[in-house]
Amino acid sequence: MKRNRIVILGGGTGGTLMANRLRRAYGWHEAQIVVVDRDDDHLYQPGLLFVPFGMAQIEDLVRPRAGQLRAGIDYRRQEATRVDTDTRTVYFADGTILHYDVLVIASGARLLPAATEGLTEAGPQERVFTFYTPEGAAGLRQALERFEGGRIVVNPVDLPVKCPVAPLEFCFLADAYFRGRHLRDRVRITYVTPLDAAFTRPVAAKALAGLLADKHIELVTDFATGEVDGAGGRLISYDGREERFDLAVVVPAHGGAAYVDRSPGLGDELGFVQVDRHTLQAKAAPEIFAIGDATDVPTSKAGSVAHFEGEAVVRNIRRFLAGQPLDGSFDGHANCFVETGFGKGLLIDFNYDTEPLPGHYPGPLGLPLLKESRLSHLGKRAFAWLYWHRVLPGRELPGITARMPRRGKAEPTQPRRP
Amino acid sequence: MPIHIYAGHSVVLDEDGYFTEPERWTEEMAPYLAAAEGITELTADHWQVIKVMRAEYHAKGSGPAVRALAKISGVPVKELYRLFPKGPAKVAAKIAGIPKPHSCI
């Protein structure tokens, strides 16, 4: 029997859990599994949100990538530059190449500050920060400590962004932070979004807008940021509107990995790998699959999604190599703990077809959905342990299934049509 | 849902003003739809974008968002806003007679 080589590009959440699941699924003689990443820092990205508020330290969020991989997985530190789907070859920056029988693209999303005028990567500015990088989050922590009053704008420049609730969570935590410092009455916090509401889907948008209002956080919608004027302290939209700031927390536009752009047919306009949204097989070639933030599937770019996708991708790689039809059961399931400040959080759970709804998860006796609770805050904080010890090794999470549960959710009643 | 008449044909729009039946759209309707959005003249540049919106809708089931629209059409984002000041993706979708582009969560 032929020994297949499965190459996984990216050693983050999706790549690591895929490698570990595949290593368990295949004996050594059946498959060689190679993980490639350009650095050896595995960052627990959900932790970055807490760094600016002194609730987490960068050094506690980073572990070596290779250390998260089971024995029998090859780890290579290289930068992919291109994939040739015809010859099934990955090209690397150091001039080497690697052939594959199956390729898994797990290289996540890339921040594109250069896509917005004034938001260049060159050097941290005095009052424009992002918390989506370790350096940015650490810089923002110092900036918040210095901040004694004025207007803070929080602005995701364009969608999609990783963890789309994180910018809202930042607002909630900033509200709590300045209350704690007894400065809240001197700090104006404004959430500026390109969307026409606080969130993409209506029921959650209403609930989250309610929380913003309760916490006296202003909401500015339909704002397509064209320029960030750091020196002048202004966000300027493409249609000429302005929002002034003393401190801007900006989430740059996102795109896929640069090598995807250089591999014809693989990615969409933004560099996200075009896949079948139910099988996660690439449209470019049957032996390529994608997982996590790297895909173009219409659900959140979130670790929970990579976890749920993992099960489907392993099953489909096995089917593909066995010459069987693929399983199209991935439903876009995502769930996210939304930190709301003062030791509370709220949980949202949804998929391609069902928007985040109120109720309980994973069933009627579970955590409350779309409603603040102490438990959801504890769940979010406890999740870091589960991440390193259950999610990355590719294990199931207790009581949590890949398919979104319908039980426990309050289905909206359809408005009656005359 | 409101019924509107453009270029002598009746069409159904949803509550936000987007076509519910894109196949009923004709090129003759576009200037009237544009006028309703405050655009008094449709130039060749407008048409280039409108055609991209329809082609993308037929290929993918949704019109593209602004950044993708710029890449596909070759018209820079700034220029798109000059052509469709109230928001290129949404306004061009209305004029092109396709449903509201859905943005991901």
XYZ file of C-alpha atoms in Angstrom:
523
model
C 0.000 0.000 0.000
C 1.165 3.471 -0.894
C 2.209 5.762 1.922
C 0.444 9.086 1.374
C 2.006 12.391 2.218
C -0.387 14.867 3.803
C 1.019 18.388 3.946
C -0.580 20.933 6.270
C 0.295 24.573 5.666
C -0.072 26.438 8.946
C 0.554 25.341 12.529
C -2.147 27.397 14.233
C -5.465 26.179 15.622
C -6.753 24.462 12.454
C -3.417 23.042 11.285
C -2.438 21.669 14.676
C -5.739 19.980 15.435
C -5.840 18.545 11.896
C -2.334 17.108 12.202
C -3.108 15.505 15.555
C -6.435 14.077 14.371
C -4.857 12.734 11.183
C -1.933 11.197 13.077
C -4.428 9.296 15.220
C -6.467 8.285 12.178
C -3.556 6.910 10.151
C -0.762 4.535 11.077
C 2.801 5.580 10.333
C 2.987 3.241 7.311
C -0.214 4.715 5.860
C 0.569 8.416 5.914
C 3.372 10.860 6.442
C 2.063 14.061 8.031
C 4.016 17.277 7.580
C 3.132 20.605 9.228
C 4.777 23.712 7.841
C 4.812 27.154 9.423
C 7.106 30.111 9.056
C 7.623 30.607 12.785
C 7.452 28.571 15.971
C 5.132 30.747 18.052
C 1.686 29.296 18.590
C -0.377 32.184 19.915
C -3.633 31.693 21.811
C -5.333 34.479 19.912
C -8.476 34.847 22.079
C -6.166 35.943 24.893
C -5.076 39.100 23.062
C -8.363 40.828 23.941
C -7.417 40.777 27.634
C -3.850 42.073 27.276
C -4.706 45.786 26.951
C -6.597 45.618 30.245
C -3.839 43.849 32.149
C -5.973 40.700 32.397
C -3.472 38.553 30.439
C 0.239 38.638 29.631
C 1.612 37.971 26.157
C 4.161 35.437 27.410
C 1.360 33.288 28.831
C -0.384 33.153 25.465
C 2.487 31.758 23.385
C 3.826 28.207 23.235
C 6.090 26.457 20.705
C 4.177 25.153 17.680
C 6.077 21.881 17.530
C 5.252 21.178 21.165
C 1.520 20.986 20.325
C 2.047 18.203 17.762
C 1.897 14.469 18.522
C 4.909 12.241 18.012
C 5.257 11.130 14.403
C 4.339 14.482 12.839
C 7.082 16.275 10.892
C 7.320 19.968 11.649
C 9.128 22.247 9.218
C 9.829 25.904 9.689
C 9.522 27.350 6.188
C 7.543 29.973 4.359
C 5.327 28.789 1.509
C 5.361 31.055 -1.524
C 3.086 29.228 -3.966
C 1.116 26.052 -4.569
C 1.107 24.394 -7.979
C -2.156 22.479 -7.986
C -1.376 20.694 -11.281
C 1.844 19.062 -10.091
C 0.738 18.951 -6.423
C 3.772 20.862 -5.253
C 4.336 23.514 -2.585
C 7.137 25.995 -3.252
C 9.017 27.610 -0.373
C 10.925 30.868 0.040
C 14.222 29.019 0.555
C 13.919 27.436 -2.891
C 12.884 23.977 -1.708
C 9.715 22.209 -2.805
C 7.445 19.578 -1.290
C 5.069 17.225 -3.100
C 1.787 16.229 -1.536
C -0.929 13.650 -2.002
C -3.300 15.700 0.139
C -2.856 19.363 1.041
C -4.585 21.074 3.946
C -4.494 24.856 3.923
C -4.659 26.151 7.473
C -2.719 29.381 7.169
C -5.387 31.579 8.707
C -6.067 35.215 7.937
C -3.541 37.991 7.547
C -3.924 41.587 8.716
C -3.743 44.084 5.861
C -3.144 47.524 7.422
C -1.730 48.748 4.110
C -5.216 48.401 2.593
C -6.253 51.497 4.561
C -4.626 54.863 4.036
C -2.674 55.971 7.099
C -2.700 52.554 8.730
C 0.700 51.301 7.672
C 2.661 48.639 9.442
C 5.630 50.973 9.832
C 6.017 51.671 13.533
C 3.350 52.052 16.195
C 1.692 55.412 16.132
C 1.000 57.502 19.190
C -2.716 56.968 19.311
C -3.687 54.352 16.730
C -3.468 50.742 17.892
C -4.787 47.296 17.176
C -5.085 44.504 19.689
C -4.991 41.843 16.966
C -1.193 41.480 17.233
C 0.887 40.825 20.367
C 2.862 44.055 19.815
C -0.319 46.055 19.252
C -2.034 44.616 22.322
C 1.012 45.369 24.497
C 1.267 48.919 23.096
C -2.413 49.466 23.726
C -2.014 48.412 27.331
C 0.475 51.237 27.865
C -1.700 53.676 25.942
C -4.733 52.828 28.101
C -2.695 53.241 31.278
C -1.703 56.742 30.141
C -5.226 57.639 29.047
C -6.899 60.114 31.402
C -9.885 61.164 29.311
C -11.122 61.836 25.787
C -12.727 59.905 23.001
C -11.866 56.310 22.132
C -13.118 54.907 18.829
C -13.129 51.167 18.197
C -13.332 50.351 14.500
C -13.143 47.150 12.491
C -12.265 48.590 9.087
C -13.873 45.946 6.912
C -15.299 42.461 7.097
C -14.420 39.677 7.442
C -12.340 39.937 10.613
C -11.222 37.180 12.937
C -13.560 36.825 15.891
C -16.054 39.495 14.784
C -17.337 39.952 18.341
C -13.889 40.903 19.673
C -14.121 44.623 18.791
C -17.452 44.779 20.663
C -15.908 42.931 23.592
C -13.135 45.504 23.605
C -15.757 48.249 24.065
C -17.405 46.394 26.958
C -14.091 45.773 28.678
C -12.970 49.381 28.128
C -16.175 50.562 29.803
C -15.445 48.347 32.823
C -11.764 49.324 32.842
C -12.419 53.056 33.008
C -15.154 52.620 35.590
C -12.589 50.747 37.656
C -10.240 53.708 37.346
C -13.079 56.148 38.171
C -12.510 57.898 34.842
C -15.556 56.664 32.945
C -17.298 60.056 33.000
C -14.279 61.535 31.233
C -14.026 58.831 28.562
C -16.334 58.666 25.566
C -16.328 55.256 23.885
C -17.679 54.881 20.356
C -18.043 51.705 18.316
C -17.705 52.524 14.616
C -18.734 49.725 12.257
C -19.018 49.280 8.495
C -22.187 47.247 9.105
C -25.664 48.734 9.291
C -26.066 47.431 12.865
C -23.980 46.328 15.862
C -23.705 42.826 14.394
C -24.443 40.994 11.164
C -27.550 39.094 12.106
C -30.670 40.780 13.442
C -31.482 39.073 16.766
C -27.886 39.256 18.035
C -27.486 42.774 16.626
C -30.421 43.937 18.724
C -29.158 42.266 21.898
C -25.631 43.625 21.443
C -26.887 47.115 20.576
C -28.873 46.989 23.826
C -25.719 46.180 25.774
C -23.828 49.026 24.083
C -26.599 51.446 25.028
C -26.729 50.157 28.628
C -23.028 50.823 28.951
C -23.254 54.255 27.308
C -21.128 53.202 24.353
C -22.057 55.099 21.213
C -22.749 53.192 18.003
C -21.887 54.594 14.562
C -22.989 52.391 11.667
C -22.401 52.244 7.879
C -18.960 53.780 8.322
C -16.556 52.526 5.629
C -13.173 53.743 6.833
C -11.053 55.020 3.968
C -8.358 56.764 5.964
C -7.013 56.822 9.498
C -5.444 60.193 10.238
C -3.364 59.437 13.314
C -1.795 62.885 13.623
C -5.117 64.674 13.200
C -7.064 62.140 15.269
C -9.720 61.412 12.650
C -11.283 58.373 11.014
C -12.416 59.437 7.563
C -14.942 57.369 5.650
C -14.969 56.912 1.886
C -18.138 58.994 1.722
C -16.473 61.887 3.547
C -17.771 61.478 7.103
C -15.396 61.978 10.038
C -15.142 60.543 13.524
C -12.679 62.308 15.797
C -10.624 60.416 18.355
C -7.980 60.776 21.008
C -7.269 57.046 20.851
C -8.227 54.723 18.002
C -8.441 50.956 18.327
C -8.545 49.833 14.717
C -8.868 46.295 13.410
C -7.249 46.282 9.955
C -8.868 44.612 6.965
C -8.106 40.890 6.643
C -7.035 38.732 3.719
C -5.780 35.200 3.254
C -2.133 34.110 3.139
C -0.063 35.752 0.415
C 0.885 32.404 -1.181
C -2.816 31.736 -1.829
C -2.947 34.884 -3.977
C 0.056 33.579 -5.903
C -1.584 30.225 -6.615
C -4.054 30.705 -9.476
C -7.560 29.437 -8.835
C -7.029 28.674 -5.162
C -8.341 31.793 -3.466
C -11.111 34.342 -3.836
C -10.537 38.078 -4.332
C -9.401 38.446 -0.729
C -7.115 35.401 -0.752
C -9.406 33.067 1.178
C -9.436 29.509 -0.165
C -12.567 28.755 -2.145
C -14.095 25.572 -0.756
C -17.351 23.685 -0.795
C -18.981 25.004 2.360
C -20.243 21.587 3.470
C -17.246 19.346 2.608
C -14.424 21.952 2.892
C -12.813 20.548 -0.242
C -11.124 23.208 -2.376
C -12.814 24.130 -5.630
C -9.388 24.251 -7.293
C -8.463 20.583 -6.791
C -10.013 17.519 -5.108
C -6.924 16.685 -3.006
C -6.875 20.124 -1.363
C -8.892 20.956 1.742
C -8.958 24.075 3.877
C -9.823 24.702 7.501
C -10.278 27.613 9.873
C -9.796 31.278 9.044
C -8.154 30.414 5.697
C -11.443 29.389 4.045
C -14.089 31.476 2.317
C -17.025 29.798 4.113
C -19.748 32.207 5.266
C -19.433 31.731 9.011
C -17.308 33.359 11.720
C -13.546 33.230 11.554
C -13.186 31.679 14.995
C -11.378 28.851 16.737
C -14.645 27.075 17.489
C -15.320 26.846 13.757
C -11.878 25.290 13.116
C -12.624 22.781 15.874
C -15.979 21.818 14.345
C -14.507 21.729 10.837
C -11.711 19.429 11.989
C -14.036 16.479 12.349
C -15.459 17.000 8.838
C -12.092 17.513 7.160
C -10.515 14.387 8.678
C -13.540 12.333 7.640
C -13.384 13.736 4.120
C -9.640 13.210 3.705
C -10.159 9.578 4.697
C -13.017 9.258 2.229
C -11.073 10.991 -0.510
C -8.044 8.710 -0.088
C -10.325 5.662 0.022
C -12.045 6.745 -3.198
C -15.400 7.279 -1.481
C -17.840 10.180 -1.916
C -17.316 13.035 0.543
C -19.514 13.790 3.509
C -21.285 17.124 3.229
C -22.467 17.523 6.779
C -20.499 20.560 7.973
C -23.181 23.110 8.855
C -21.127 26.233 9.589
C -21.456 25.750 13.337
C -19.792 28.474 15.411
C -20.009 29.434 19.034
C -18.411 32.340 20.779
C -18.204 33.559 24.328
C -18.657 37.317 24.293
C -16.961 39.011 27.262
C -19.198 41.831 28.468
C -17.227 43.169 31.427
C -17.647 43.063 35.240
C -17.126 39.304 35.313
C -19.917 38.546 32.899
C -20.165 37.143 29.426
C -22.720 35.955 26.962
C -22.667 32.980 24.645
C -23.777 32.892 21.022
C -24.258 29.727 18.964
C -25.198 29.630 15.286
C -24.538 28.129 11.854
C -25.025 28.875 8.154
C -28.806 28.754 8.431
C -29.611 29.678 12.016
C -28.689 33.085 13.353
C -27.604 33.476 17.005
C -30.800 33.043 19.041
C -31.720 33.241 22.710
C -32.218 30.037 24.687
C -29.721 27.668 26.256
C -26.679 25.711 25.016
C -26.084 22.854 24.339
C -29.620 22.022 25.506
C -32.399 23.442 27.674
C -30.338 23.015 30.865
C -27.148 24.530 29.470
C -25.580 27.967 29.458
C -27.900 30.859 28.659
C -27.605 32.112 25.078
C -27.492 35.763 24.057
C -27.885 36.792 27.694
C -25.268 37.954 30.148
C -24.228 35.467 32.809
C -21.369 34.886 35.186
C -21.033 31.319 33.855
C -20.288 32.466 30.320
C -17.496 34.669 31.625
C -16.066 31.722 33.536
C -16.468 29.583 30.427
C -14.478 32.031 28.381
C -11.694 32.280 30.939
C -11.556 28.497 31.417
C -11.421 27.961 27.691
C -7.678 28.640 27.459
C -7.022 25.368 29.283
C -9.412 23.462 27.027
C -7.731 25.030 24.018
C -4.257 23.690 24.783
C -5.406 20.362 26.209
C -8.504 19.395 24.216
C -8.887 21.511 21.059
C -5.296 21.386 19.781
C -4.824 17.658 20.465
C -7.966 17.203 18.369
C -10.157 15.801 21.140
C -13.889 16.238 21.544
C -15.172 18.797 24.027
C -17.566 17.450 26.647
C -21.181 17.865 25.564
C -20.312 19.874 22.460
C -21.067 18.462 19.027
C -19.851 19.542 15.615
C -23.434 19.950 14.401
C -25.269 22.901 15.875
C -27.929 21.729 18.347
C -31.444 23.067 17.751
C -32.677 21.954 21.159
C -32.722 24.751 23.681
C -32.979 27.532 21.119
C -35.924 29.886 20.979
C -36.896 29.929 17.300
C -38.215 33.300 16.245
C -41.874 33.289 15.328
C -42.372 34.228 11.703
C -44.280 37.461 11.348
C -47.647 36.683 9.837
C -48.149 37.949 6.346
C -51.469 39.480 5.480
C -43.910 43.811 -0.170
C -44.045 46.944 -2.281
C -44.523 46.660 -6.023
C -42.765 49.236 -8.188
C -42.991 49.979 -11.864
C -39.786 50.671 -13.737
C -39.595 51.137 -17.507
C -43.153 49.863 -17.760
C -42.527 46.620 -15.879
C -43.738 45.876 -12.397
C -41.210 44.434 -9.966
C -41.328 43.409 -6.319
C -38.755 44.915 -3.981
C -38.069 43.810 -0.428
C -38.442 46.217 2.489
C -34.883 47.497 1.989
C -35.432 48.165 -1.716
C -33.683 45.152 -3.246
C -35.079 42.947 -6.020
C -36.646 39.718 -4.858
C -36.737 38.353 -8.424
C -33.460 39.343 -10.140
C -34.519 37.640 -13.376
C -37.175 40.326 -13.889
C -34.496 43.026 -14.099
C -33.783 44.601 -17.493
C -31.125 47.097 -18.520
C -33.871 49.641 -19.275
C -34.819 49.713 -15.604
C -31.327 50.667 -14.426
C -31.549 54.445 -15.024
C -34.809 54.603 -13.038
C -33.383 52.523 -10.210
C -30.302 54.762 -10.225
C -32.399 57.914 -10.093
C -34.147 56.554 -7.007
C -30.677 56.367 -5.420
C -29.835 59.929 -6.428
C -27.640 58.981 -9.376
C -28.803 61.011 -12.341
C -26.441 59.694 -14.972
C -25.166 56.169 -15.559
C -21.719 56.313 -17.144
C -19.717 53.484 -18.709
C -17.930 53.144 -15.347
C -21.259 52.647 -13.565
C -22.241 50.009 -16.113
C -18.978 48.157 -15.674
C -19.746 47.811 -11.963
C -23.412 46.908 -12.531
C -22.398 44.104 -14.889
C -19.871 42.763 -12.396
C -22.560 42.762 -9.690
C -24.912 40.711 -11.857
C -22.214 38.313 -13.061
C -21.039 37.696 -9.487
C -24.598 37.192 -8.310
C -25.191 34.598 -11.015
C -21.878 32.862 -10.318
C -21.953 32.898 -6.513
C -25.470 33.672 -5.346
C -24.549 37.058 -3.856
C -23.093 40.329 -5.022
C -19.593 41.058 -3.676
C -18.777 43.408 -0.797
C -16.824 46.571 -1.573
C -13.228 45.333 -1.325
C -13.955 42.259 -3.456
C -15.937 44.401 -5.915
C -12.881 46.649 -6.356
C -10.647 43.663 -7.079
C -13.033 42.023 -9.534
C -14.080 45.167 -11.398
C -10.638 46.801 -11.364
C -12.278 50.009 -10.099
C -10.494 51.252 -6.930
C -12.579 51.559 -3.751
C -12.307 55.364 -3.728
C -13.581 55.521 -7.277
C -16.423 53.133 -6.426
C -17.546 55.565 -3.731
C -17.389 58.423 -6.227
C -19.647 56.440 -8.568
C -22.007 55.219 -5.851
C -21.611 57.694 -2.973
C -24.158 56.058 -0.685
C -22.229 52.763 -0.621
C -21.093 50.918 -3.745
C -21.993 47.337 -2.830
C -25.503 48.146 -1.664
C -26.426 50.807 -4.193
C -24.932 48.932 -7.152
C -26.833 45.834 -6.030
C -30.090 47.795 -6.064
C -29.416 49.238 -9.514
C -28.287 45.839 -10.806
C -31.522 44.279 -9.540
C -29.965 41.685 -7.254
C -30.640 40.945 -3.569
C -28.748 42.674 -0.769
C -25.169 41.324 -0.647
C -24.899 39.284 2.521
C -21.930 39.916 4.725
C -20.495 37.131 6.779
C -20.589 36.962 10.527
